[in-house]
Coordinates of C-alpha atoms in Angstrom, one line a residue:
Chain Y
X8 CA -27.7 8.5 10.7
X9 CA -27.6 12.2 10.9
X10 CA -24.8 13.9 12.7
X11 CA -27.0 16.4 14.7
X12 CA -29.3 13.9 16.2
X13 CA -26.3 11.8 17.1
X14 CA -24.7 14.7 18.8
X15 CA -27.8 15.8 20.7
X16 CA -28.3 12.2 21.9
X17 CA -24.8 12.0 23.3
X18 CA -25.2 15.3 24.9
X19 CA -28.4 14.2 26.5
X20 CA -26.8 11.0 27.6
X21 CA -23.8 12.7 29.1
X22 CA -22.2 10.5 31.6
X23 CA -19.7 10.8 34.3
X24 CA -16.9 10.3 31.8
X25 CA -17.2 13.8 30.5
X26 CA -17.2 15.1 34.0
X27 CA -14.0 13.3 34.8
X28 CA -12.5 14.9 31.6
X29 CA -13.5 18.4 32.6
X30 CA -11.0 18.2 35.3
X31 CA -13.2 18.8 38.3
X32 CA -14.2 16.4 41.0
X33 CA -17.4 14.6 40.0
X34 CA -19.5 16.0 42.8
X35 CA -23.2 16.7 42.6
X36 CA -23.7 20.0 40.8
X37 CA -26.4 22.3 41.9
X38 CA -29.6 22.3 39.8
X39 CA -28.8 25.6 38.3
X40 CA -25.5 24.5 36.9
X41 CA -26.9 21.5 35.0
X42 CA -28.3 23.1 31.9
X43 CA -25.3 25.3 31.4
X44 CA -23.0 22.4 31.7
X45 CA -25.1 20.5 29.1
X46 CA -24.7 23.2 26.5
X47 CA -21.0 23.3 27.2
X48 CA -20.8 19.6 26.7
X49 CA -22.6 19.9 23.4
X50 CA -20.2 22.6 22.3
X51 CA -17.4 20.3 23.3
X52 CA -18.8 17.4 21.3
X53 CA -19.2 19.5 18.2
X54 CA -15.7 20.8 18.6
X55 CA -14.3 17.3 18.9
X56 CA -16.1 16.3 15.7
X57 CA -14.6 19.2 13.9
X58 CA -11.2 17.5 14.1
X59 CA -12.6 14.5 12.2
X60 CA -14.7 16.4 9.6
X61 CA -11.9 16.9 7.0
X62 CA -11.0 13.3 7.0
X63 CA -14.7 12.2 6.8
X64 CA -15.3 14.6 3.9
X65 CA -12.2 13.4 2.1
X66 CA -13.1 9.7 2.5
X67 CA -16.6 10.4 1.3
X68 CA -15.4 12.2 -1.8
X69 CA -12.5 9.9 -2.8
X70 CA -13.9 6.5 -1.7
X71 CA -17.6 6.9 -1.1
X72 CA -18.4 8.9 -4.2
X73 CA -16.4 6.7 -6.6
X74 CA -18.1 3.5 -5.4
X75 CA -21.6 5.0 -5.7
X76 CA -20.8 6.7 -9.0
X77 CA -19.5 3.4 -10.4
X78 CA -22.7 1.6 -9.4
X79 CA -24.7 4.4 -11.2
X80 CA -22.5 4.4 -14.2
X81 CA -22.7 0.6 -14.6
X82 CA -26.4 1.0 -15.4
X83 CA -25.8 3.7 -18.0
X84 CA -24.5 3.8 -21.5
X85 CA -21.7 6.1 -20.5
X86 CA -19.3 6.8 -23.4
X87 CA -17.2 9.7 -24.7
X88 CA -20.4 11.0 -26.3
X89 CA -21.6 11.6 -22.7
X90 CA -18.9 14.2 -22.2
X91 CA -20.3 16.3 -25.1
X92 CA -24.0 15.7 -24.7
X93 CA -24.1 15.3 -21.0
X94 CA -26.5 12.4 -21.5
X95 CA -26.0 8.9 -20.3
X96 CA -29.1 6.8 -21.1
X97 CA -30.2 4.2 -18.6
X98 CA -29.6 0.7 -20.0
X99 CA -30.5 -1.5 -17.0
X100 CA -28.4 -4.6 -16.8
X101 CA -27.1 -4.4 -20.4
X102 CA -23.5 -3.5 -19.4
X103 CA -23.3 -6.5 -17.0
X104 CA -24.8 -8.8 -19.6
X105 CA -22.3 -7.6 -22.2
X106 CA -19.3 -7.8 -19.9
X107 CA -20.1 -11.1 -18.2
X108 CA -21.0 -12.9 -21.3
X109 CA -18.0 -11.8 -23.4
X110 CA -15.5 -14.5 -24.1
X111 CA -12.8 -12.3 -22.7
X112 CA -14.4 -12.3 -19.2
X113 CA -13.9 -16.0 -18.6
X114 CA -10.2 -15.5 -19.6
X115 CA -9.7 -12.6 -17.3
X116 CA -11.5 -14.3 -14.4
X117 CA -9.3 -17.4 -14.8
X118 CA -6.2 -15.2 -15.1
X119 CA -7.2 -13.2 -12.0
X120 CA -7.6 -16.4 -10.0
X121 CA -4.3 -17.9 -11.2
X122 CA -2.5 -14.7 -10.7
X123 CA -3.9 -14.2 -7.2
X124 CA -3.4 -17.8 -6.0
X125 CA 0.1 -18.1 -7.6
X126 CA 1.3 -14.8 -6.2
X127 CA -0.1 -15.4 -2.7
X128 CA 1.2 -18.9 -2.4
X129 CA 4.7 -17.8 -3.5
X130 CA 4.9 -14.7 -1.4
X131 CA 3.5 -16.4 1.7
X132 CA 5.7 -19.5 1.6
X133 CA 8.9 -17.7 0.8
X134 CA 8.0 -14.9 3.2
X135 CA 7.3 -17.3 6.1
X136 CA 10.5 -19.3 5.4
X137 CA 12.5 -16.1 5.5
X138 CA 10.7 -14.9 8.6
X139 CA 11.5 -18.2 10.4
X140 CA 15.1 -17.9 9.2
X141 CA 15.5 -14.4 10.6
X142 CA 14.3 -15.6 14.0
X143 CA 17.8 -16.9 14.4
X144 CA 20.3 -14.8 16.1
X145 CA 23.2 -13.7 13.9
X146 CA 25.2 -10.6 13.2
X147 CA 23.7 -7.9 10.9
X148 CA 20.3 -9.6 11.2
X149 CA 18.4 -6.3 11.5
X150 CA 20.1 -4.5 8.7
X151 CA 19.8 -7.3 6.3
X152 CA 16.1 -7.8 7.1
X153 CA 15.4 -4.1 6.5
X154 CA 17.3 -4.0 3.2
X155 CA 15.0 -6.8 2.1
X156 CA 12.2 -4.2 2.1
X157 CA 13.6 -2.5 -0.9
X158 CA 11.6 -4.4 -3.6
X159 CA 8.4 -3.4 -1.7
X160 CA 9.4 0.3 -1.5
X161 CA 10.3 0.8 -5.2
X162 CA 7.6 2.3 -7.4
X163 CA 5.8 -0.6 -9.0
X164 CA 6.4 0.8 -12.5
X165 CA 10.1 0.9 -11.8
X166 CA 10.1 -2.7 -10.9
X167 CA 8.1 -3.5 -14.0
X168 CA 10.6 -1.7 -16.2
X169 CA 13.6 -3.5 -14.6
X170 CA 12.0 -6.9 -14.8
X171 CA 11.0 -6.3 -18.4
X172 CA 14.7 -5.8 -19.2
X173 CA 15.8 -8.8 -17.2
X174 CA 13.2 -11.0 -18.8
X175 CA 13.9 -9.7 -22.3
X176 CA 14.0 -12.6 -24.8
X177 CA 17.2 -11.8 -26.7
X178 CA 19.4 -9.9 -24.3
X179 CA 17.7 -10.2 -20.9
X180 CA 19.9 -11.1 -17.9
X181 CA 17.8 -14.2 -17.1
X182 CA 18.1 -15.8 -20.5
X183 CA 21.9 -15.1 -20.6
X184 CA 22.3 -16.6 -17.1
X185 CA 20.4 -19.7 -18.1
X186 CA 22.2 -19.8 -21.4
X187 CA 25.6 -19.6 -19.7
X188 CA 24.6 -22.5 -17.4
X189 CA 23.5 -24.5 -20.5
X190 CA 20.0 -24.9 -19.2
X191 CA 18.4 -23.3 -22.3
X192 CA 20.0 -22.7 -25.6
X193 CA 17.7 -20.2 -27.3
X194 CA 16.1 -17.1 -25.8
X195 CA 13.0 -18.0 -23.7
X196 CA 10.2 -15.6 -24.6
X197 CA 9.2 -15.0 -21.0
X198 CA 6.9 -12.0 -21.7
X199 CA 5.9 -12.7 -25.3
X200 CA 4.6 -16.2 -25.2
X201 CA 1.1 -16.8 -24.3
X202 CA 2.0 -19.8 -22.1
X203 CA 4.8 -18.1 -20.2
X204 CA 3.7 -14.5 -19.7
X205 CA 1.3 -15.2 -16.9
X206 CA 4.0 -17.2 -15.0
X207 CA 6.5 -14.4 -15.5
X208 CA 4.1 -11.8 -14.2
X209 CA 3.3 -14.0 -11.2
X210 CA 7.0 -14.4 -10.5
X211 CA 7.6 -10.7 -10.5
X212 CA 4.6 -10.1 -8.2
X213 CA 6.0 -12.7 -5.8
X214 CA 9.3 -10.8 -5.7
X215 CA 7.4 -7.6 -4.9
X216 CA 5.3 -9.2 -2.2
X217 CA 7.9 -11.2 -0.3
X218 CA 9.1 -8.2 1.9
X219 CA 5.5 -7.4 3.1
X220 CA 4.9 -11.1 4.1
X221 CA 8.3 -11.4 5.7
X222 CA 7.8 -8.3 7.8
X223 CA 4.3 -9.0 9.1
X224 CA 5.0 -12.7 9.7
X225 CA 8.3 -11.9 11.5
X226 CA 6.4 -9.6 13.8
X227 CA 3.9 -12.3 14.5
X228 CA 6.6 -14.8 15.3
X229 CA 8.3 -12.4 17.7
X230 CA 5.0 -12.3 19.7
X231 CA 5.1 -16.0 20.5
X232 CA 6.4 -16.4 24.0
X233 CA 9.7 -18.3 24.4
X234 CA 8.2 -20.3 27.3
X235 CA 6.0 -22.2 24.9
X236 CA 9.0 -23.4 23.0
X237 CA 10.9 -24.2 26.2
X238 CA 7.9 -26.2 27.5
X239 CA 7.6 -27.9 24.1
X240 CA 11.1 -28.9 24.0
X241 CA 10.8 -30.7 27.3
X242 CA 8.0 -32.7 25.8
X243 CA 10.2 -33.5 22.8
X244 CA 8.7 -31.0 20.4
X245 CA 11.5 -29.5 18.4
X246 CA 12.0 -28.5 14.8
X247 CA 9.1 -29.5 12.6
X248 CA 7.0 -30.7 15.5
X249 CA 7.5 -27.4 17.3
X250 CA 6.5 -25.6 14.2
X251 CA 3.3 -27.7 13.7
X252 CA 2.1 -27.7 17.3
X253 CA 3.3 -24.3 18.6
X254 CA 4.3 -21.9 15.9
X255 CA 1.6 -22.5 13.4
X256 CA -1.4 -22.5 15.8
X257 CA -0.1 -19.4 17.5
X258 CA 0.6 -17.6 14.2
X259 CA -2.8 -18.4 12.7
X260 CA -4.5 -15.1 13.4
X261 CA -1.6 -13.2 11.8
X262 CA -1.5 -15.7 8.9
X263 CA -5.2 -15.2 8.1
X264 CA -4.8 -11.4 8.1
X265 CA -1.7 -11.6 5.9
X266 CA -3.4 -13.9 3.4
X267 CA -6.6 -11.9 3.2
X268 CA -4.8 -8.6 2.8
X269 CA -2.6 -10.2 0.2
X270 CA -5.6 -11.4 -1.8
X271 CA -7.3 -8.0 -1.7
X272 CA -4.1 -6.2 -2.7
X273 CA -3.4 -8.7 -5.5
X274 CA -6.9 -8.6 -6.9
X275 CA -6.4 -4.9 -7.7
X276 CA -2.9 -5.1 -9.2
X277 CA -2.7 -3.1 -12.3
X278 CA 0.7 -1.3 -12.5
X279 CA 2.8 -4.5 -12.8
X280 CA 0.7 -6.2 -15.5
X281 CA 0.4 -3.0 -17.5
X282 CA 4.1 -2.4 -17.2
X283 CA 5.3 -5.9 -18.0
X284 CA 2.9 -7.1 -20.7
X285 CA 0.0 -4.6 -21.0
X286 CA -2.4 -7.6 -20.7
X287 CA -0.8 -9.4 -23.7
X288 CA 0.2 -11.4 -25.5
X289 CA -3.2 -12.2 -26.9
X290 CA -4.9 -11.4 -23.6
X291 CA -2.9 -14.1 -21.8
X292 CA -2.2 -11.8 -18.8
X293 CA -5.5 -9.9 -18.9
X294 CA -7.1 -9.8 -15.5
X295 CA -10.4 -8.3 -14.4
X296 CA -8.6 -5.1 -13.2
X297 CA -6.7 -4.6 -16.5
X298 CA -9.8 -5.4 -18.6
X299 CA -11.8 -2.9 -16.6
X300 CA -9.1 -0.3 -17.3
X301 CA -9.1 -1.2 -21.0
X302 CA -12.9 -0.9 -21.3
X303 CA -12.9 2.5 -19.7
X304 CA -9.8 4.2 -20.9
X305 CA -9.1 2.5 -24.3
X306 CA -12.5 1.7 -25.6
X307 CA -14.2 4.6 -23.7
X308 CA -17.1 2.4 -22.6
X309 CA -17.2 3.8 -19.1
X310 CA -20.4 2.0 -18.3
X311 CA -18.9 -1.4 -19.1
X312 CA -15.7 -0.6 -17.3
X313 CA -17.7 0.4 -14.2
X314 CA -19.7 -2.8 -14.4
X315 CA -16.5 -4.9 -14.4
X316 CA -15.0 -2.8 -11.7
X317 CA -18.0 -3.5 -9.5
X318 CA -17.5 -7.2 -10.1
X319 CA -14.0 -6.7 -8.7
X320 CA -15.3 -4.8 -5.7
X321 CA -17.8 -7.5 -4.9
X322 CA -15.0 -10.2 -5.0
X323 CA -12.8 -8.0 -2.8
X324 CA -15.6 -7.4 -0.3
X325 CA -16.1 -11.1 0.3
X326 CA -12.5 -11.2 1.3
X327 CA -12.8 -7.9 3.3
X328 CA -15.5 -9.6 5.4
X329 CA -13.1 -12.5 6.0
X330 CA -10.4 -10.0 6.9
X331 CA -12.5 -8.3 9.5
X332 CA -13.4 -11.5 11.1
X333 CA -9.8 -12.6 11.1
X334 CA -8.4 -9.4 12.5
X335 CA -11.1 -9.3 15.2
X336 CA -10.0 -12.8 16.2
X337 CA -6.4 -11.7 16.1
X338 CA -7.1 -8.9 18.5
X339 CA -9.3 -11.0 20.8
X340 CA -6.6 -13.6 21.2
Chain K
X15 CA -9.8 -3.2 18.3
X16 CA -6.2 -2.2 17.9
X17 CA -2.8 -3.4 18.6
X18 CA -0.3 -0.9 19.6
X19 CA 2.1 -0.1 16.8
X20 CA 5.5 -1.3 17.9
X21 CA 8.6 -0.6 15.8
X22 CA 10.3 -3.9 15.5
X23 CA 13.2 -3.2 17.7
X24 CA 16.3 -5.4 17.5
X25 CA 15.5 -7.2 20.7
X26 CA 17.4 -10.5 21.0
X27 CA 15.9 -13.0 18.7
X28 CA 15.2 -16.5 19.8
X29 CA 17.9 -19.1 19.4
X30 CA 19.4 -22.0 21.0
X31 CA 22.8 -20.6 20.6
X32 CA 24.1 -19.0 23.7
X33 CA 24.8 -15.7 22.0
X34 CA 27.5 -17.3 19.9
X35 CA 28.2 -15.3 16.8
X36 CA 26.7 -17.1 13.9
X37 CA 28.5 -15.8 10.9
X38 CA 27.3 -18.8 8.8
X39 CA 23.7 -17.6 9.1
X40 CA 24.8 -14.1 8.2
X41 CA 26.4 -15.4 5.0
X42 CA 23.2 -17.3 4.1
X43 CA 21.2 -14.1 4.8
X44 CA 23.5 -12.1 2.5
X45 CA 23.0 -14.7 -0.2
X46 CA 19.2 -14.4 0.1
X47 CA 19.6 -10.6 0.0
X48 CA 21.8 -10.8 -3.1
X49 CA 19.2 -12.9 -4.9
X50 CA 16.3 -10.6 -3.8
X51 CA 18.2 -7.4 -4.7
X52 CA 19.7 -8.6 -8.0
X53 CA 17.1 -6.6 -10.0
X54 CA 18.1 -3.5 -8.2
X55 CA 21.7 -4.1 -8.9
X56 CA 20.8 -4.8 -12.5
X57 CA 19.0 -1.6 -12.8
X58 CA 22.0 0.4 -11.6
X59 CA 24.3 -1.7 -13.8
X60 CA 22.3 -1.3 -16.9
X61 CA 21.9 2.5 -16.3
X62 CA 25.7 2.8 -16.5
X63 CA 26.1 1.1 -19.8
X64 CA 26.9 2.9 -23.0
X65 CA 23.9 3.8 -25.2
X66 CA 22.8 1.9 -28.2
X67 CA 21.7 -1.6 -28.9
X68 CA 24.5 -3.5 -27.2
X69 CA 23.2 -7.0 -27.1
X70 CA 25.5 -8.0 -24.3
X71 CA 25.2 -5.9 -21.2
X72 CA 28.3 -6.6 -19.2
X73 CA 27.7 -8.1 -15.8
X74 CA 29.7 -5.4 -14.1
X75 CA 29.7 -1.7 -14.8
X76 CA 33.5 -1.6 -15.3
X77 CA 33.4 1.3 -17.7
X78 CA 30.6 3.5 -16.3
X79 CA 29.1 5.6 -19.0
X80 CA 26.7 8.4 -18.1
X81 CA 25.0 9.0 -21.4
X82 CA 21.9 7.1 -20.1
X83 CA 21.6 9.6 -17.3
X84 CA 22.2 12.5 -19.6
X85 CA 19.3 11.4 -21.8
X86 CA 17.1 10.6 -18.7
X87 CA 17.7 14.1 -17.2
X88 CA 17.2 15.7 -20.5
X89 CA 13.9 14.1 -21.1
X90 CA 12.5 13.4 -17.7
X91 CA 13.7 16.3 -15.5
X92 CA 10.4 18.1 -15.9
X93 CA 8.5 14.9 -15.0
X94 CA 10.7 14.3 -11.9
X95 CA 9.9 17.9 -10.8
X96 CA 6.2 17.2 -11.4
X97 CA 6.4 14.1 -9.3
X98 CA 8.2 16.0 -6.5
X99 CA 5.6 18.8 -6.4
X100 CA 2.7 16.3 -6.3
X101 CA 4.4 14.2 -3.6
X102 CA 5.2 17.1 -1.4
X103 CA 1.7 18.5 -1.9
X104 CA 0.2 15.1 -1.0
X105 CA 2.3 14.9 2.2
X106 CA 1.0 18.4 3.3
X107 CA -2.6 17.6 2.5
X108 CA -2.5 14.1 4.0
X109 CA -0.9 15.2 7.3
X110 CA -3.2 18.2 7.6
X111 CA -6.2 15.9 7.3
X112 CA -5.0 12.8 9.0
X113 CA -3.4 14.3 12.2
X114 CA -6.5 16.0 13.6
X115 CA -8.6 13.0 12.6
X116 CA -6.2 10.6 14.4
X117 CA -6.3 12.8 17.4
X118 CA -10.1 12.8 17.5
X119 CA -10.1 9.0 17.2
X120 CA -7.4 8.3 19.7
X121 CA -8.0 10.9 22.4
X122 CA -11.6 12.1 22.2
X123 CA -13.0 8.7 21.5
X124 CA -15.8 10.4 19.6
X125 CA -18.9 8.5 18.9
X126 CA -18.7 7.1 15.4
X127 CA -15.0 6.4 15.7
X128 CA -15.7 2.8 15.0
X129 CA -17.6 3.7 11.8
X130 CA -14.7 5.9 10.6
X131 CA -12.1 3.2 11.3
X132 CA -14.3 0.6 9.5
X133 CA -14.5 2.9 6.5
X134 CA -10.8 3.2 6.5
X135 CA -10.4 -0.5 6.5
X136 CA -12.9 -1.0 3.7
X137 CA -11.3 1.8 1.7
X138 CA -8.2 -0.3 1.4
X139 CA -10.2 -2.9 -0.4
X140 CA -11.5 -0.6 -3.1
X141 CA -9.6 -1.2 -6.4
X142 CA -7.9 1.8 -7.7
X143 CA -9.4 1.3 -11.1
X144 CA -12.9 1.8 -9.7
X145 CA -11.8 5.1 -8.1
X146 CA -10.1 6.2 -11.3
X147 CA -13.1 5.4 -13.4
X148 CA -15.4 7.7 -11.3
X149 CA -12.8 10.4 -10.8
X150 CA -12.1 10.7 -14.5
X151 CA -15.6 11.6 -15.3
X152 CA -15.9 13.9 -12.3
X153 CA -12.5 15.6 -13.0
X154 CA -13.6 16.0 -16.6
X155 CA -16.6 18.1 -15.4
X156 CA -14.6 20.0 -12.8
X157 CA -11.7 20.8 -15.1
X158 CA -9.2 18.9 -12.8
X159 CA -7.8 16.6 -15.5
X160 CA -4.1 17.4 -16.3
X161 CA -3.7 19.4 -13.1
X162 CA -1.3 19.2 -10.2
X163 CA -4.1 19.8 -7.6
X164 CA -6.1 17.1 -9.2
X165 CA -3.3 14.6 -8.8
X166 CA -2.4 15.8 -5.3
X167 CA -6.0 15.1 -4.2
X168 CA -6.2 11.7 -5.9
X169 CA -2.8 10.5 -4.8
X170 CA -3.6 11.3 -1.2
X171 CA -6.2 8.5 -1.3
X172 CA -3.3 6.1 -0.6
X173 CA -1.8 8.3 2.1
X174 CA -4.6 9.6 4.2
X175 CA -6.1 6.3 5.5
X176 CA -2.7 4.9 6.1
X177 CA -1.6 8.1 7.9
X178 CA -4.7 8.1 10.1
X179 CA -4.0 4.5 11.2
X180 CA -0.3 5.1 11.9
X181 CA -0.7 8.4 13.8
X182 CA -3.7 7.1 15.7
X183 CA -1.9 4.0 16.8
X184 CA 0.8 6.2 18.2
X185 CA -1.5 8.7 19.9
X186 CA -3.3 5.8 21.6
X187 CA -0.2 5.4 23.6
X188 CA 0.1 9.0 24.5
X189 CA -0.6 9.8 28.2
X190 CA -3.9 11.7 28.4
X191 CA -2.7 13.4 31.6
X192 CA -0.4 15.7 29.6
X193 CA -3.1 17.0 27.4
X194 CA -5.5 17.3 30.3
X195 CA -3.0 19.3 32.3
X196 CA -2.8 21.7 29.4
X197 CA -6.6 21.9 29.2
X198 CA -6.9 22.7 32.8
X199 CA -4.4 25.4 32.4
X200 CA -6.8 27.0 30.0
X201 CA -5.4 26.0 26.6
X202 CA -8.2 25.5 24.0
X203 CA -8.5 22.3 22.0
X204 CA -6.7 23.7 19.1
X205 CA -3.9 25.0 21.1
X206 CA -3.4 21.9 23.1
X207 CA -3.4 19.9 19.9
X208 CA -1.0 22.3 18.1
X209 CA 1.5 22.9 20.9
X210 CA 1.4 19.6 22.8
X211 CA 0.0 16.8 20.8
X212 CA 1.8 17.6 17.5
X213 CA 5.3 17.9 19.0
X214 CA 4.8 14.7 21.0
X215 CA 3.7 12.8 17.9
X216 CA 6.6 14.0 15.8
X217 CA 7.9 10.6 15.0
X218 CA 4.6 9.1 13.9
X219 CA 4.0 12.2 11.8
X220 CA 7.4 11.7 10.1
X221 CA 6.7 8.1 9.5
X222 CA 3.3 8.9 8.0
X223 CA 4.7 11.7 6.0
X224 CA 7.5 9.6 4.5
X225 CA 5.1 6.8 3.5
X226 CA 2.6 9.3 2.1
X227 CA 5.4 10.8 0.0
X228 CA 6.4 7.3 -1.3
X229 CA 2.8 6.5 -2.2
X230 CA 2.3 9.6 -4.1
X231 CA 5.7 9.4 -5.8
X232 CA 5.0 5.8 -6.8
X233 CA 1.5 6.4 -8.0
X234 CA 1.0 5.2 -11.6
X235 CA -2.7 4.5 -11.9
X236 CA -4.0 8.1 -11.3
X237 CA -1.1 9.5 -13.4
X238 CA -2.2 7.2 -16.2
X239 CA -5.9 7.9 -16.0
X240 CA -6.2 11.5 -14.9
X241 CA -3.8 13.0 -17.4
X242 CA -4.2 13.1 -21.1
X243 CA -1.5 15.5 -22.2
X244 CA 2.2 16.1 -21.8
X245 CA 1.5 19.1 -19.6
X246 CA 1.4 17.3 -16.2
X247 CA 3.3 14.1 -16.3
X248 CA 4.7 12.3 -13.3
X249 CA 7.9 10.3 -13.8
X250 CA 6.1 7.0 -13.4
X251 CA 4.1 7.7 -16.5
X252 CA 7.3 8.8 -18.2
X253 CA 8.8 5.4 -17.6
X254 CA 5.7 3.7 -18.8
X255 CA 5.8 5.5 -22.0
X256 CA 9.5 4.6 -22.5
X257 CA 8.7 0.9 -22.1
X258 CA 5.4 1.1 -24.0
X259 CA 7.2 1.3 -27.3
X260 CA 9.8 -1.0 -28.5
X261 CA 12.9 -0.1 -26.4
X262 CA 16.3 0.1 -28.0
X263 CA 17.9 2.4 -25.5
X264 CA 17.6 0.5 -22.2
X265 CA 20.4 2.5 -20.5
X266 CA 18.2 5.7 -20.5
X267 CA 15.2 3.7 -19.3
X268 CA 17.2 2.2 -16.4
X269 CA 18.8 5.6 -15.6
X270 CA 15.3 7.1 -15.3
X271 CA 14.3 4.1 -13.2
X272 CA 17.2 4.7 -10.9
X273 CA 16.3 8.4 -10.5
X274 CA 12.7 7.4 -9.7
X275 CA 14.0 4.9 -7.1
X276 CA 16.0 7.5 -5.2
X277 CA 13.3 8.4 -2.7
X278 CA 12.7 4.8 -1.8
X279 CA 16.5 4.1 -1.4
X280 CA 17.1 7.3 0.6
X281 CA 14.2 6.4 2.9
X282 CA 15.5 2.9 3.5
X283 CA 19.0 4.1 4.3
X284 CA 18.4 7.4 6.0
X285 CA 15.1 6.9 7.7
X286 CA 15.5 3.3 8.8
X287 CA 13.7 3.6 12.1
X288 CA 10.7 5.4 10.6
X289 CA 10.3 2.9 7.9
X290 CA 10.4 0.0 10.4
X291 CA 7.6 1.7 12.3
X292 CA 5.6 2.1 9.2
X293 CA 5.8 -1.4 7.7
X294 CA 3.5 -2.9 10.2
X295 CA 1.2 0.1 10.2
X296 CA -1.7 -0.7 8.0
X297 CA -1.6 -4.4 8.6
X298 CA -2.6 -6.1 11.8
X299 CA -5.1 -3.7 13.2

């Protein structure tokens, strides 16, 4: 769709809306005035578009181009040699075959799924519980609720560093706390054992995601009219019943948006995993995102890194479609 | 397809209690908060411990020791400066691009607005690693690796879509009559935008600016992938390099972490109302 034809079409199809905008009564102009007005309207349209051009250019360069470039690179043998020779031979689907058939891929795919599902479940359930709790009226409610945002506002790499210290095997705060309570007697290797590292990373990601879920769900709960609860309580719907038959159905559009956004954000998480475990130990916290990073920036196989990145894009897009449907429904209702 | 952005005001929340003070709930909420913010407390506490390999960090910083901060400032001051320059640059660039775009989308209702909004939504779904992968090769050709402008441009990828959504949501609620009055008085588009729309949208611009600052300040992925030397090194990467090796001086790492958290903490305390307006920004649209 080229911009110019689009503009000329709109100019040709100029309606009464533009007339109303031009601030004069929409009378019937004389025949002589019409062509002049048309050029003025076209000028107007172009002018209006100029406000949008920088943003469109930026989005094209920093989102459009990378996506296209990644598709192209994924069919090329793109390595450090390319930077010197300028050549990236076409290799067809070889990168995809290499990446998808490697034993590491199934590990990262499984880890990505576990990491995403675990994080979302934890964030959502705790976020919703807190949102419902904060519906109650008590002193300092607003201040406490906003202070809860802090984990979400901190740079992710800062959170990773702090948690790395808390989860330290020998002198971390968590092990000392558990040790003092007599729950464990030796240091638990939270980040250095293959069986625990993924659980620890999920735990940290849940901590980071709770504020976001709390805020959005709290907003959704506030939108539910009081009358419904009043009517419900007359029919004997209180507590759990009220939640099941009033809160949950009314909150559903917001819930679906939160869940899908959560999934999309969690799929691309990189900072936290790199900061806490760097994908280790023995790839036990390697996800598709971290593996794509490794392929490109440690092994300098940019073609394979791009191929794996595209797999991630496709998975995200599936959820993006769900998101758009959910948000549309949320608005319609 | 939008919902008007409402800052969650403190309107009376629902409760069966007839306005009775429920300090019991407050105590419970404080308990939640204490659990949630323990890591933040621990960061501050650990940053005030003496240097060296003390195996037992005390639970309270009873004898605050600032050697950690001395080391952190010594080694990371330059990186903090780099982060600050990049973040401020990103705020300027993002607002300059986002504010006119938001105006065009909200007020002119230009054709193609739907496409632009759709692109913004989809852009949120694109993994950073995909962008970094392509940008690295492009930057390599353009000579933008290890450069402040390169990082400003890349870091704005978080801020610009978000800023457009926030500012647009606000401008949607702006009375068109004000702008039209100015236009009738003969002000050009640019003038009406500059002298009427911008002052009116001040709060949404501040909100967008604060978040854009935070996004750029917190960026780690582009710092990691688009720099290869010590020359340009944001503080996030400085922290990553600290914890990448075996750490035996946690107080300096935590002191750096505290310094890197200052913008977030300041925003939360000082810019409360703007943050509240921003938290729901990119979400339910």
